[in-house]
Amino acid sequence: MTERLYFRQLLSGRDLATDDMMARQMVNFIYLIGDRETGEAVVIDPAYDVATILETLEADGMRLTGVLATHYHADHIGGSMMGFNVAGISELLEHTSVPIHLQRDELDYVTKTTGVSKNELTLHDSGDIVQVGSLDIELIHTPGHTPGSQCFLVANRLVSGDTLFLDGCGRTDLPGSDPHAMYESLTQKLSKVPDKALLYPGHFYSPQPYSSLGETRRENYVFKPKTEEQWMMMFGH
C-alpha cells in the first residue's frame, strides 16, 4: 500500500503563492494525499494559490476528489484575515466541484469565514473515514484551538493542522478556543496514535518540517505537564 500512497507537503510562500506576503508570513503547509494507482487525491487546507495546487496535481497525474479542512481559520481554508482576503475553498469551488470535508462543530465558523454555502460542505464526526482510492483517511476530532479542529490519520502519518506542532500547539486564547479541550485532545484523543507515526503540522514553525510523534511527545513542552491542573497553570491564561 505504501507504494500507492501519494503524499506531498507544500509550503506556502515557497512551493506556491511565492508572491503572496500573507502566505510567506504564515508559512502554512498544504498537503496533497492520494492513491497513485487510481489517481484520486484530496488536498488539506488549500488556502493559497488554488491554481498552482490544481496544476501540481495534474502534473503528478492526479485528480482532485475532495478537500479536508483541519479548521476554519482563513490561513487554512480562506476568508478574511488581518485586512487581507485569502481565496481558499471559495475559489477552489469555482474551478471544480468536490466535497469539502469538515468536522460538524466547525460548520457555522466555516460558512461565516469563507462565504461557502452549507450545501457545499460535508459534515463529519470523529472516527469517520474518508476514502481516497484504496486509502482510508481517519478523521480525529481534536477541539481546543477551535471547536471543530480535526486531525487526519493516513498510512501512519498524522496531519495535525493547528492542534499540534513539533514545538508547541495551537493557540487557546482565540474565539472558540478552549485550553481544557486542548489538553484532552493532546492527552486522550491523540493517545491512540502510535509513537512511530509521523507528525505533519499545519505550519513550518520548527527547524524540521515533520517528525515522529514519539519524538514530539518526548521533546515538545506541551507534553511536560502531567495533570490537567499543571496544564492549566501553563496554558489556561
Coordinates of N, CA and C in Angstrom, one line a residue:
M1 N 0.8 -1.2 0.0 CA 0.0 0.0 0.0 C 0.9 1.3 0.0
T2 N 2.0 1.2 0.7 CA 2.9 2.4 0.7 C 3.3 2.9 -0.6
E3 N 3.5 2.0 -1.6 CA 3.9 2.4 -2.9 C 2.8 3.1 -3.7
R4 N 1.6 2.9 -3.2 CA 0.4 3.5 -3.9 C 0.2 4.9 -3.3
L5 N 0.7 5.2 -2.1 CA 0.5 6.4 -1.4 C 1.1 7.6 -2.1
Y6 N 0.3 8.6 -2.5 CA 0.8 9.9 -3.0 C 0.7 10.9 -1.8
F7 N 1.8 11.4 -1.4 CA 1.8 12.3 -0.3 C 2.8 13.5 -0.5
R8 N 2.3 14.7 -0.6 CA 3.1 15.8 -0.8 C 2.8 16.9 0.3
Q9 N 3.9 17.4 0.8 CA 3.8 18.5 1.8 C 4.3 19.8 1.1
L10 N 3.4 20.8 0.9 CA 3.8 22.0 0.2 C 3.8 23.2 1.1
L11 N 4.8 24.0 1.0 CA 4.9 25.2 1.9 C 4.5 26.4 1.2
S12 N 3.5 27.1 1.8 CA 3.0 28.4 1.2 C 4.1 29.4 1.3
G13 N 4.2 30.2 0.3 CA 5.3 31.2 0.2 C 6.6 30.6 -0.4
R14 N 6.7 29.3 -0.5 CA 7.9 28.7 -1.1 C 7.6 27.8 -2.3
D15 N 6.7 26.9 -2.1 CA 6.3 26.0 -3.1 C 5.1 26.5 -4.0
L16 N 4.4 27.4 -3.4 CA 3.2 28.1 -4.1 C 3.0 29.4 -3.4
A17 N 2.2 30.3 -4.1 CA 1.9 31.6 -3.5 C 3.2 32.3 -3.2
T18 N 4.2 32.3 -4.0 CA 5.5 32.8 -3.7 C 5.5 34.4 -3.7
D19 N 4.5 35.0 -4.3 CA 4.4 36.4 -4.3 C 3.4 37.0 -3.3
D20 N 2.9 36.1 -2.5 CA 1.8 36.4 -1.5 C 2.5 36.7 -0.2
M21 N 2.4 38.0 0.2 CA 3.0 38.3 1.5 C 2.4 37.6 2.7
M22 N 1.1 37.4 2.7 CA 0.4 36.7 3.8 C 0.9 35.2 3.8
A23 N 1.0 34.6 2.6 CA 1.5 33.2 2.6 C 2.9 33.1 3.1
R24 N 3.7 34.0 2.7 CA 5.1 33.9 3.2 C 5.2 34.1 4.7
Q25 N 4.3 35.0 5.2 CA 4.4 35.3 6.7 C 3.8 34.1 7.5
M26 N 2.7 33.5 7.0 CA 2.0 32.5 7.8 C 2.7 31.1 7.7
V27 N 3.5 30.8 6.7 CA 4.2 29.6 6.5 C 3.3 28.4 6.8
N28 N 2.1 28.4 6.1 CA 1.2 27.2 6.2 C 1.7 26.0 5.4
F29 N 1.5 24.8 5.8 CA 1.7 23.7 5.0 C 0.3 23.3 4.4
I30 N 0.4 22.9 3.1 CA -0.8 22.4 2.4 C -0.4 21.0 2.0
Y31 N -1.3 20.0 2.1 CA -1.0 18.6 1.9 C -1.8 18.0 0.7
L32 N -1.2 17.3 -0.1 CA -1.8 16.5 -1.2 C -1.7 15.0 -0.9
I33 N -2.8 14.3 -0.8 CA -2.8 12.9 -0.4 C -3.6 12.1 -1.4
G34 N -3.1 11.0 -1.9 CA -3.9 10.3 -2.8 C -3.4 8.9 -3.1
D35 N -4.1 8.2 -4.0 CA -3.8 6.8 -4.4 C -3.2 6.9 -5.8
R36 N -1.9 6.6 -5.9 CA -1.3 6.7 -7.2 C -1.9 5.8 -8.3
E37 N -2.4 4.7 -7.9 CA -3.0 3.8 -8.9 C -4.3 4.2 -9.5
T38 N -5.2 4.8 -8.6 CA -6.4 5.3 -9.1 C -6.4 6.8 -9.6
G39 N -5.3 7.5 -9.1 CA -5.2 8.9 -9.5 C -6.0 9.8 -8.7
E40 N -6.7 9.3 -7.7 CA -7.6 10.2 -6.9 C -6.8 10.8 -5.7
A41 N -7.1 12.1 -5.4 CA -6.3 12.8 -4.4 C -7.2 13.8 -3.7
V42 N -6.9 14.1 -2.5 CA -7.5 15.2 -1.7 C -6.4 16.2 -1.3
V43 N -6.9 17.4 -1.1 CA -6.0 18.5 -0.6 C -6.4 18.9 0.8
I44 N -5.5 19.1 1.7 CA -5.7 19.5 3.1 C -5.4 21.0 3.2
D45 N -6.4 21.8 3.6 CA -6.2 23.2 3.9 C -5.7 24.0 2.7
P46 N -6.4 24.1 1.6 CA -5.9 24.8 0.4 C -6.3 26.3 0.4
A47 N -5.6 27.0 1.3 CA -5.9 28.4 1.5 C -5.4 29.3 0.3
Y48 N -4.2 29.0 -0.1 CA -3.5 29.8 -1.1 C -3.3 29.2 -2.4
D49 N -3.3 30.1 -3.5 CA -2.8 29.7 -4.8 C -3.4 28.4 -5.3
V50 N -4.8 28.5 -5.4 CA -5.5 27.3 -5.8 C -5.0 26.8 -7.2
A51 N -4.7 27.8 -8.1 CA -4.3 27.4 -9.5 C -3.1 26.5 -9.4
T52 N -2.1 26.8 -8.6 CA -0.9 26.0 -8.5 C -1.1 24.7 -7.9
I53 N -2.0 24.6 -6.9 CA -2.4 23.3 -6.3 C -3.0 22.4 -7.4
L54 N -3.9 22.9 -8.2 CA -4.5 22.1 -9.2 C -3.5 21.7 -10.3
E55 N -2.6 22.7 -10.7 CA -1.6 22.4 -11.7 C -0.6 21.3 -11.2
T56 N -0.3 21.4 -9.9 CA 0.6 20.4 -9.3 C 0.0 19.0 -9.4
L57 N -1.3 18.9 -9.0 CA -1.9 17.6 -9.1 C -2.0 17.1 -10.5
E58 N -2.3 17.9 -11.4 CA -2.3 17.5 -12.8 C -1.0 17.0 -13.3
A59 N 0.1 17.8 -13.0 CA 1.4 17.4 -13.4 C 1.8 16.1 -12.8
D60 N 1.3 15.7 -11.6 CA 1.6 14.5 -11.0 C 0.7 13.3 -11.4
G61 N -0.2 13.6 -12.4 CA -1.1 12.6 -12.8 C -2.2 12.3 -11.9
M62 N -2.6 13.2 -11.0 CA -3.6 13.1 -10.0 C -4.8 14.0 -10.3
R63 N -6.0 13.6 -9.8 CA -7.1 14.5 -10.0 C -7.8 14.7 -8.6
L64 N -8.2 15.9 -8.4 CA -8.8 16.3 -7.1 C -10.2 15.7 -6.9
T65 N -10.4 15.0 -5.8 CA -11.7 14.4 -5.5 C -12.3 15.0 -4.2
G66 N -11.6 15.8 -3.5 CA -12.1 16.3 -2.2 C -11.1 17.2 -1.5
V67 N -11.7 17.9 -0.5 CA -10.9 18.8 0.3 C -11.1 18.4 1.8
L68 N -10.1 18.4 2.6 CA -10.2 18.2 4.0 C -9.7 19.4 4.7
A69 N -10.6 19.9 5.6 CA -10.3 21.1 6.4 C -10.0 20.8 7.8
T70 N -8.8 21.2 8.3 CA -8.4 21.0 9.7 C -9.2 21.9 10.6
H71 N -9.5 23.2 10.2 CA -10.3 24.1 11.0 C -10.6 25.3 10.1
Y72 N -11.3 26.2 10.7 CA -11.9 27.3 9.9 C -11.1 28.5 9.7
H73 N -9.9 28.7 10.3 CA -9.2 29.9 10.2 C -8.8 30.2 8.7
A74 N -8.7 31.5 8.4 CA -8.6 31.9 7.0 C -7.3 31.4 6.4
D75 N -6.2 31.3 7.2 CA -4.9 30.9 6.6 C -4.9 29.4 6.3
H76 N -6.0 28.7 6.6 CA -6.1 27.3 6.2 C -7.1 27.0 5.1
I77 N -8.2 27.7 5.2 CA -9.3 27.4 4.1 C -9.8 28.7 3.4
G78 N -9.2 29.8 3.7 CA -9.5 31.1 3.0 C -10.5 31.9 3.8
G79 N -10.7 33.2 3.4 CA -11.5 34.1 4.1 C -10.8 35.4 4.4
S80 N -11.4 36.2 5.2 CA -10.8 37.5 5.5 C -9.9 37.3 6.8
M81 N -8.7 37.9 6.8 CA -7.8 37.8 7.9 C -6.9 39.0 7.9
M82 N -6.9 39.8 9.0 CA -6.0 40.9 9.2 C -6.0 41.9 8.0
G83 N -7.2 42.1 7.5 CA -7.3 43.0 6.3 C -7.0 42.5 5.0
F84 N -6.6 41.2 4.9 CA -6.4 40.5 3.7 C -7.5 39.5 3.4
N85 N -7.7 39.3 2.1 CA -8.7 38.3 1.7 C -7.9 37.1 1.1
V86 N -8.1 35.9 1.7 CA -7.4 34.7 1.3 C -8.4 33.9 0.5
A87 N -8.1 33.5 -0.7 CA -9.1 32.9 -1.7 C -9.6 31.6 -1.1
G88 N -8.8 30.6 -0.9 CA -9.2 29.3 -0.3 C -10.2 28.6 -1.0
I89 N -11.1 27.9 -0.2 CA -12.0 26.9 -0.8 C -13.1 27.6 -1.7
S90 N -13.4 28.9 -1.4 CA -14.4 29.5 -2.3 C -13.9 29.6 -3.7
E91 N -12.6 29.9 -3.9 CA -12.1 30.0 -5.2 C -11.9 28.6 -5.8
L92 N -11.5 27.6 -5.0 CA -11.3 26.3 -5.5 C -12.6 25.7 -6.1
L93 N -13.8 26.0 -5.4 CA -15.1 25.5 -5.9 C -15.5 26.2 -7.2
E94 N -14.9 27.3 -7.5 CA -15.1 27.9 -8.8 C -14.5 27.1 -10.0
H95 N -13.4 26.4 -9.6 CA -12.7 25.6 -10.6 C -13.2 24.2 -10.7
T96 N -13.6 23.6 -9.6 CA -14.0 22.2 -9.6 C -15.0 22.0 -8.5
S97 N -15.9 21.0 -8.7 CA -17.0 20.7 -7.7 C -16.6 19.4 -7.0
V98 N -16.1 19.6 -5.7 CA -15.7 18.5 -4.9 C -16.2 18.7 -3.5
P99 N -16.4 17.6 -2.7 CA -16.9 17.8 -1.3 C -15.8 18.5 -0.5
I100 N -16.2 19.3 0.5 CA -15.4 19.9 1.5 C -15.7 19.2 2.8
H101 N -14.7 18.4 3.3 CA -15.0 17.6 4.5 C -14.5 18.4 5.7
L102 N -15.5 18.6 6.7 CA -15.1 19.3 7.9 C -15.8 18.7 9.1
Q103 N -15.3 18.9 10.3 CA -16.0 18.4 11.5 C -17.2 19.3 11.7
R104 N -18.3 18.7 12.1 CA -19.6 19.3 12.2 C -19.6 20.5 13.1
D105 N -18.8 20.5 14.2 CA -18.8 21.7 15.1 C -18.1 22.9 14.5
E106 N -17.6 22.8 13.3 CA -16.9 23.9 12.6 C -17.8 24.5 11.6
L107 N -19.0 24.0 11.4 CA -19.8 24.4 10.2 C -20.1 25.9 10.2
D108 N -20.7 26.5 11.3 CA -21.0 27.9 11.3 C -19.8 28.8 11.1
Y109 N -18.7 28.4 11.7 CA -17.5 29.2 11.5 C -17.0 29.2 10.1
V110 N -17.1 28.1 9.4 CA -16.6 28.0 8.0 C -17.5 28.8 7.1
T111 N -18.8 28.7 7.3 CA -19.7 29.5 6.4 C -19.5 30.9 6.6
K112 N -19.3 31.4 7.8 CA -19.1 32.8 8.1 C -17.8 33.3 7.6
T113 N -16.7 32.5 7.7 CA -15.4 32.9 7.3 C -15.2 32.9 5.8
T114 N -15.8 31.9 5.1 CA -15.5 31.7 3.7 C -16.6 32.2 2.8
G115 N -17.8 32.3 3.3 CA -19.0 32.6 2.5 C -19.5 31.4 1.7
V116 N -18.9 30.2 1.9 CA -19.3 29.0 1.2 C -20.6 28.5 1.8
S117 N -21.5 28.1 0.9 CA -22.8 27.6 1.3 C -22.7 26.3 2.1
K118 N -23.6 26.1 3.0 CA -23.7 24.8 3.8 C -23.9 23.6 2.8
N119 N -24.5 23.8 1.7 CA -24.8 22.7 0.7 C -23.5 22.2 0.1
E120 N -22.4 23.0 0.2 CA -21.1 22.6 -0.4 C -20.3 21.8 0.6
L121 N -20.7 21.7 1.8 CA -19.9 21.2 2.9 C -20.4 19.8 3.4
T122 N -19.5 18.9 3.6 CA -19.8 17.6 4.1 C -19.3 17.5 5.5
L123 N -20.3 17.2 6.4 CA -20.0 17.2 7.9 C -19.6 15.8 8.4
H124 N -18.7 15.8 9.4 CA -18.2 14.5 9.9 C -18.2 14.5 11.4
D125 N -18.2 13.3 11.9 CA -17.9 13.1 13.3 C -16.5 12.4 13.5
S126 N -16.0 12.5 14.7 CA -14.7 11.8 15.0 C -14.8 10.3 14.7
G127 N -13.8 9.8 14.0 CA -13.8 8.4 13.7 C -14.3 8.1 12.3
D128 N -14.9 9.1 11.6 CA -15.3 8.9 10.3 C -14.1 8.6 9.4
I129 N -14.3 7.9 8.3 CA -13.3 7.6 7.3 C -13.7 8.3 6.0
V130 N -12.7 9.0 5.4 CA -12.8 9.5 4.0 C -11.9 8.6 3.1
Q131 N -12.5 7.9 2.1 CA -11.8 7.0 1.3 C -11.3 7.8 0.0
V132 N -10.0 7.6 -0.3 CA -9.4 8.2 -1.5 C -8.8 7.0 -2.2
G133 N -9.5 6.6 -3.2 CA -9.0 5.3 -3.9 C -9.0 4.2 -2.9
S134 N -7.9 3.6 -2.7 CA -7.8 2.5 -1.7 C -7.4 3.0 -0.3
L135 N -7.1 4.3 -0.2 CA -6.7 4.8 1.1 C -7.8 5.2 2.0
D136 N -7.7 4.8 3.3 CA -8.6 5.3 4.3 C -8.0 6.4 5.1
I137 N -8.6 7.6 5.2 CA -8.1 8.7 6.0 C -9.1 8.8 7.1
E138 N -8.6 8.6 8.3 CA -9.4 8.7 9.5 C -9.4 10.1 10.1
L139 N -10.6 10.6 10.4 CA -10.8 11.9 10.9 C -10.9 11.9 12.4
I140 N -10.0 12.6 13.1 CA -10.0 12.6 14.6 C -10.3 14.0 15.1
H141 N -11.4 14.2 15.8 CA -11.9 15.4 16.3 C -11.0 15.8 17.5
T142 N -10.3 17.0 17.3 CA -9.4 17.5 18.4 C -9.6 18.9 18.7
P143 N -10.7 19.2 19.4 CA -11.0 20.6 19.7 C -10.0 21.2 20.7
G144 N -10.0 22.5 20.7 CA -9.0 23.2 21.6 C -8.6 24.5 20.9
H145 N -8.0 24.4 19.8 CA -7.7 25.6 19.0 C -8.9 26.2 18.5
T146 N -9.8 25.4 17.9 CA -11.2 25.7 17.6 C -12.1 24.6 18.0
P147 N -13.4 24.9 18.0 CA -14.4 23.8 18.4 C -14.4 22.6 17.5
G148 N -14.1 22.8 16.2 CA -14.2 21.7 15.3 C -12.9 21.3 14.6
S149 N -11.8 21.6 15.3 CA -10.5 21.2 14.8 C -10.4 19.7 14.6
Q150 N -9.8 19.2 13.6 CA -9.6 17.8 13.4 C -8.2 17.5 12.8
C151 N -7.7 16.3 13.1 CA -6.5 15.8 12.5 C -6.9 14.6 11.6
F152 N -5.9 14.3 10.7 CA -6.1 13.2 9.8 C -5.0 12.2 9.9
L153 N -5.4 10.9 10.0 CA -4.5 9.8 10.1 C -4.6 9.0 8.9
V154 N -3.5 8.8 8.2 CA -3.4 8.0 7.0 C -2.0 7.4 6.8
A155 N -2.0 6.1 6.6 CA -0.7 5.4 6.3 C 0.3 5.8 7.3
N156 N 0.0 5.8 8.6 CA 0.9 6.0 9.7 C 1.5 7.5 9.6
R157 N 0.7 8.4 9.1 CA 1.0 9.8 9.1 C -0.1 10.6 9.7
L158 N 0.2 11.5 10.6 CA -0.8 12.3 11.3 C -0.7 13.7 10.8
V159 N -1.6 14.2 10.1 CA -1.7 15.6 9.6 C -2.5 16.4 10.7
S160 N -1.8 17.3 11.4 CA -2.4 17.8 12.7 C -2.9 19.2 12.7
G161 N -2.8 19.9 11.5 CA -3.3 21.2 11.5 C -2.7 22.1 12.5
D162 N -3.5 22.9 13.3 CA -3.0 23.7 14.3 C -3.3 23.1 15.7
T163 N -3.6 21.8 15.7 CA -3.8 21.1 17.0 C -2.4 20.9 17.7
L164 N -1.5 20.4 16.9 CA -0.1 20.1 17.5 C 0.9 20.4 16.5
F165 N 1.9 21.1 16.9 CA 3.1 21.4 16.1 C 4.3 20.6 16.7
L166 N 5.4 20.6 16.0 CA 6.6 19.9 16.5 C 7.0 20.5 17.8
D167 N 6.9 21.9 17.9 CA 7.1 22.6 19.1 C 5.9 23.4 19.4
G168 N 5.2 23.1 20.5 CA 4.0 23.9 20.9 C 2.8 23.3 20.3
C169 N 1.7 24.0 20.5 CA 0.4 23.6 20.0 C -0.4 24.9 19.6
G170 N -1.5 24.7 19.0 CA -2.3 25.8 18.6 C -2.7 26.7 19.7
R171 N -2.9 28.0 19.4 CA -3.3 29.0 20.5 C -4.7 28.6 21.1
T172 N -4.8 28.9 22.3 CA -6.1 28.6 23.0 C -6.7 29.8 23.6
D173 N -6.3 31.0 23.1 CA -6.8 32.3 23.6 C -7.6 33.0 22.5
L174 N -8.0 32.3 21.5 CA -8.8 32.9 20.4 C -10.3 32.6 20.5
P175 N -11.1 33.3 19.8 CA -12.6 33.0 19.8 C -12.8 31.5 19.5
G176 N -13.5 30.8 20.3 CA -13.8 29.4 20.1 C -12.8 28.4 20.7
S177 N -11.6 29.0 21.1 CA -10.6 28.2 21.7 C -11.0 27.7 23.1
D178 N -10.4 26.6 23.6 CA -10.6 26.1 24.9 C -9.4 25.3 25.4
P179 N -8.7 25.8 26.4 CA -7.5 25.1 26.8 C -7.8 23.8 27.5
H180 N -9.0 23.6 28.1 CA -9.3 22.3 28.7 C -9.5 21.3 27.6
A181 N -10.2 21.7 26.5 CA -10.4 20.8 25.4 C -9.1 20.4 24.7
M182 N -8.2 21.4 24.6 CA -6.9 21.1 24.0 C -6.1 20.1 24.8
Y183 N -6.1 20.2 26.1 CA -5.5 19.2 27.0 C -6.0 17.8 26.7
E184 N -7.3 17.7 26.6 CA -7.9 16.4 26.4 C -7.6 15.9 25.0
S185 N -7.6 16.8 24.0 CA -7.2 16.3 22.7 C -5.8 15.8 22.6
L186 N -4.9 16.5 23.2 CA -3.5 16.1 23.2 C -3.2 14.8 23.9
T187 N -3.8 14.7 25.1 CA -3.5 13.6 26.0 C -4.4 12.4 25.9
Q188 N -5.6 12.6 25.3 CA -6.6 11.5 25.2 C -6.9 11.2 23.8
K189 N -7.4 12.1 23.0 CA -7.9 11.9 21.7 C -6.8 11.4 20.7
L190 N -5.6 11.9 20.9 CA -4.5 11.5 20.1 C -3.6 10.4 20.7
S191 N -4.0 9.9 21.9 CA -3.2 8.9 22.6 C -3.2 7.6 21.8
K192 N -4.2 7.3 21.0 CA -4.2 6.0 20.3 C -3.2 6.1 19.1
V193 N -2.8 7.2 18.7 CA -1.8 7.3 17.5 C -0.5 6.9 18.0
P194 N 0.2 5.9 17.4 CA 1.4 5.4 18.0 C 2.6 6.3 17.8
D195 N 3.6 6.1 18.6 CA 4.8 7.0 18.6 C 5.5 6.9 17.3
K196 N 5.4 5.8 16.6 CA 6.1 5.6 15.3 C 5.5 6.4 14.2
A197 N 4.3 6.9 14.4 CA 3.6 7.7 13.3 C 4.4 9.0 13.1
L198 N 4.3 9.5 11.9 CA 5.0 10.8 11.5 C 4.0 11.9 11.7
L199 N 4.5 13.0 12.3 CA 3.6 14.1 12.6 C 3.9 15.2 11.5
Y200 N 2.9 15.6 10.8 CA 2.9 16.6 9.8 C 2.1 17.8 10.2
P201 N 2.6 18.9 10.7 CA 1.9 20.0 11.3 C 1.3 21.0 10.2
G202 N 0.5 21.9 10.7 CA -0.1 22.9 9.8 C 0.7 24.1 9.5
H203 N 1.9 24.3 10.2 CA 2.8 25.4 9.9 C 4.2 25.0 10.0
F204 N 5.1 25.7 9.4 CA 6.5 25.4 9.4 C 7.1 26.3 10.5
Y205 N 6.9 25.9 11.7 CA 7.3 26.6 12.9 C 8.6 26.1 13.5
S206 N 9.1 25.0 13.0 CA 10.3 24.3 13.6 C 11.4 24.1 12.6
P207 N 12.6 23.8 13.0 CA 13.7 23.6 12.0 C 13.4 22.5 11.0
Q208 N 12.6 21.5 11.4 CA 12.3 20.4 10.5 C 10.8 20.5 10.2
P209 N 10.4 20.0 9.0 CA 9.0 20.1 8.6 C 8.1 19.0 9.1
Y210 N 8.7 17.9 9.6 CA 7.9 16.9 10.3 C 8.8 16.1 11.2
S211 N 8.2 15.3 12.0 CA 9.0 14.4 13.0 C 8.1 13.2 13.4
S212 N 8.7 12.3 14.1 CA 7.9 11.2 14.7 C 7.1 11.8 15.8
L213 N 5.9 11.2 16.0 CA 5.1 11.6 17.1 C 5.7 11.3 18.4
G214 N 6.5 10.2 18.5 CA 7.2 9.8 19.7 C 8.2 10.9 20.1
E215 N 9.0 11.3 19.2 CA 9.9 12.4 19.5 C 9.2 13.7 19.9
T216 N 8.1 14.0 19.3 CA 7.4 15.2 19.6 C 6.8 15.0 21.1
R217 N 6.4 13.9 21.4 CA 5.9 13.7 22.8 C 7.0 13.8 23.8
R218 N 8.2 13.4 23.4 CA 9.3 13.5 24.4 C 9.8 14.9 24.5
E219 N 9.8 15.7 23.4 CA 10.5 16.9 23.4 C 9.6 18.2 23.5
N220 N 8.4 18.1 23.0 CA 7.5 19.2 23.0 C 7.1 19.6 24.4
Y221 N 7.2 20.9 24.7 CA 6.9 21.3 26.1 C 5.4 21.2 26.5
V222 N 4.5 21.0 25.5 CA 3.1 20.9 25.8 C 2.8 19.6 26.5
F223 N 3.7 18.6 26.3 CA 3.5 17.3 27.0 C 4.2 17.2 28.3
K224 N 4.9 18.3 28.8 CA 5.5 18.3 30.1 C 4.6 18.2 31.3
P225 N 3.5 19.0 31.3 CA 2.5 18.9 32.4 C 2.0 17.5 32.5
K226 N 1.9 17.0 33.7 CA 1.4 15.6 33.9 C 0.0 15.5 34.4
T227 N -0.6 16.7 34.7 CA -2.0 16.7 35.1 C -2.7 17.9 34.4
E228 N -4.0 17.9 34.3 CA -4.7 19.0 33.7 C -4.5 20.3 34.5
E229 N -4.4 20.1 35.8 CA -4.1 21.3 36.7 C -2.8 22.0 36.3
Q230 N -1.8 21.2 36.1 CA -0.5 21.7 35.7 C -0.6 22.3 34.3
W231 N -1.3 21.7 33.4 CA -1.5 22.2 32.1 C -2.2 23.6 32.1
M232 N -3.2 23.7 32.9 CA -4.0 25.0 33.0 C -3.1 26.1 33.6
M233 N -2.2 25.7 34.5 CA -1.3 26.7 35.1 C -0.4 27.3 34.0
M234 N 0.0 26.5 33.0 CA 0.8 26.9 31.9 C 0.1 27.5 30.7
F235 N -1.1 27.0 30.4 CA -1.8 27.4 29.2 C -3.2 27.9 29.4
G236 N -3.6 28.0 30.6 CA -5.0 28.4 30.9 C -5.3 29.9 30.8
H237 N -4.3 30.7 30.6 CA -4.4 32.1 30.5 C -5.1 32.7 31.7

